[in-house]
Amino acid sequence: TLHLASRPWAEVSAWTLNFGGAGVNLFVTGDNRTENVVGRVFTEGVRDGEQDLFVAQINEQPKPPRRSVVEFEPGAGIFGAAERYYEQSEQRLGRYFAHGPEDYVFISAQPGCDEEWLLGLDEEAVRRLDADEELSLLEVRRFRHHCGCTLERLLPALAKVAEDELFGAEDTIRLDCPRCAAKYRVSREDLRRVR
C-alpha cells in the first residue's frame, strides 16, 4: 500500500515474493484507480528455488505491462526485498521502516534527493522526522482490502478447459480466487453459461 500511494493514479501493481528455501510465495496486488489492495500467501505448489525472487508487474493503461524480476538475499524479509527492487528496477532508493506495530513508513528518493541522508536514516530518526524536517501532505488516498472477485469474473478462465477434465465424475467443483483465496462452488451449469 505504501508503494502504491507513491505511484501514479492510473497504475496497477502486483508483487510476488518467492521465498524459495521456505517454499512460500507472498502475492499482493493493488489498483490505484479503485484504491483496492489484496493479497494472499501460497504454501502449496510453490517453486522451490535456490534464490529468493521478487517479481513485480506494473500495468498502466494504455501502455503494455512491465515486468521485473529481482533476486534478494535470504533473510532480507519483505522490506529488504522491496528495497532491493527499488534499487535495481526503479533505480532509486526506497526505504521502509517499522514505526509501530501496525504503522510503517516508506521514503523514496526523488530527483535531487540527498541519498547519503536517506541511507543514514534509522527507525529513531524516522520517529523524529516530523520534528526534524519540514513535511507537507501532497494528497490523500484511502486504500481498502478488497478483491472484487465474483464467480462471474472467475468463470471465463475455466471456459478454456474441457468440462470433463475439470469435473470428472463430479457435478460441482471448488474454485479458489487466485488473488484473495475466496472459495466458490462451480457447477457444470455455471460453466456452460459462459461458453
Phi, psi and omega in degrees: 000321178296320176299311182301319182296340180265003186253167179298155183298329186272013188259142172240127181240144174226132178239137169236122175255118180258110175268084190307312182293333182269349182067039183228136169244134172250122181243130175222145176214152179208153182236116181293332181293319182262351182058041178253142175227139178209156179192173178199165179250132177252129177236356179242140178069025182271134178299125180264100183248169178281335185243137173285138185234143174245116181247123180240136172234132181238126177245125177222096184299141005267009181292153176291154180299148175247141181230142180222137177236124184232134174276144174225160186286139174304139181086357181291335182072182183294314181296315180298321178295315180294322178295322177295320176302313180299316182297315186273313186268318178280341181055045173202162180283142172218126183237137178246142181224141172274113182267336180191181183304322178227035184226114184235154181235137175237129178233124180240147179289136173244168180308134180085005182294141172280094186294328178297319177297314182296317178294332182278352180294142171231179185299323179294317179296323179293323178296331180264001189305317182291340177271329185268337184233156175275117181243149176215150180278126179273317180195171179240132173234140184241087181282152177218154176280110182200126180271311183088008181288149172217162177302320181297326179283332182273331185302320182303330178293329179281337186298342181278347184259142180299137184304313181295328178293323180285313190264334186058236180268358184275157175265337178224155174228164176262135179238128176256136175295130181290344182266320187235354179074014174301144185255136179229146171262130182241128177259166176300323180294322177301313182295319180296331179298328184264358180270000000 
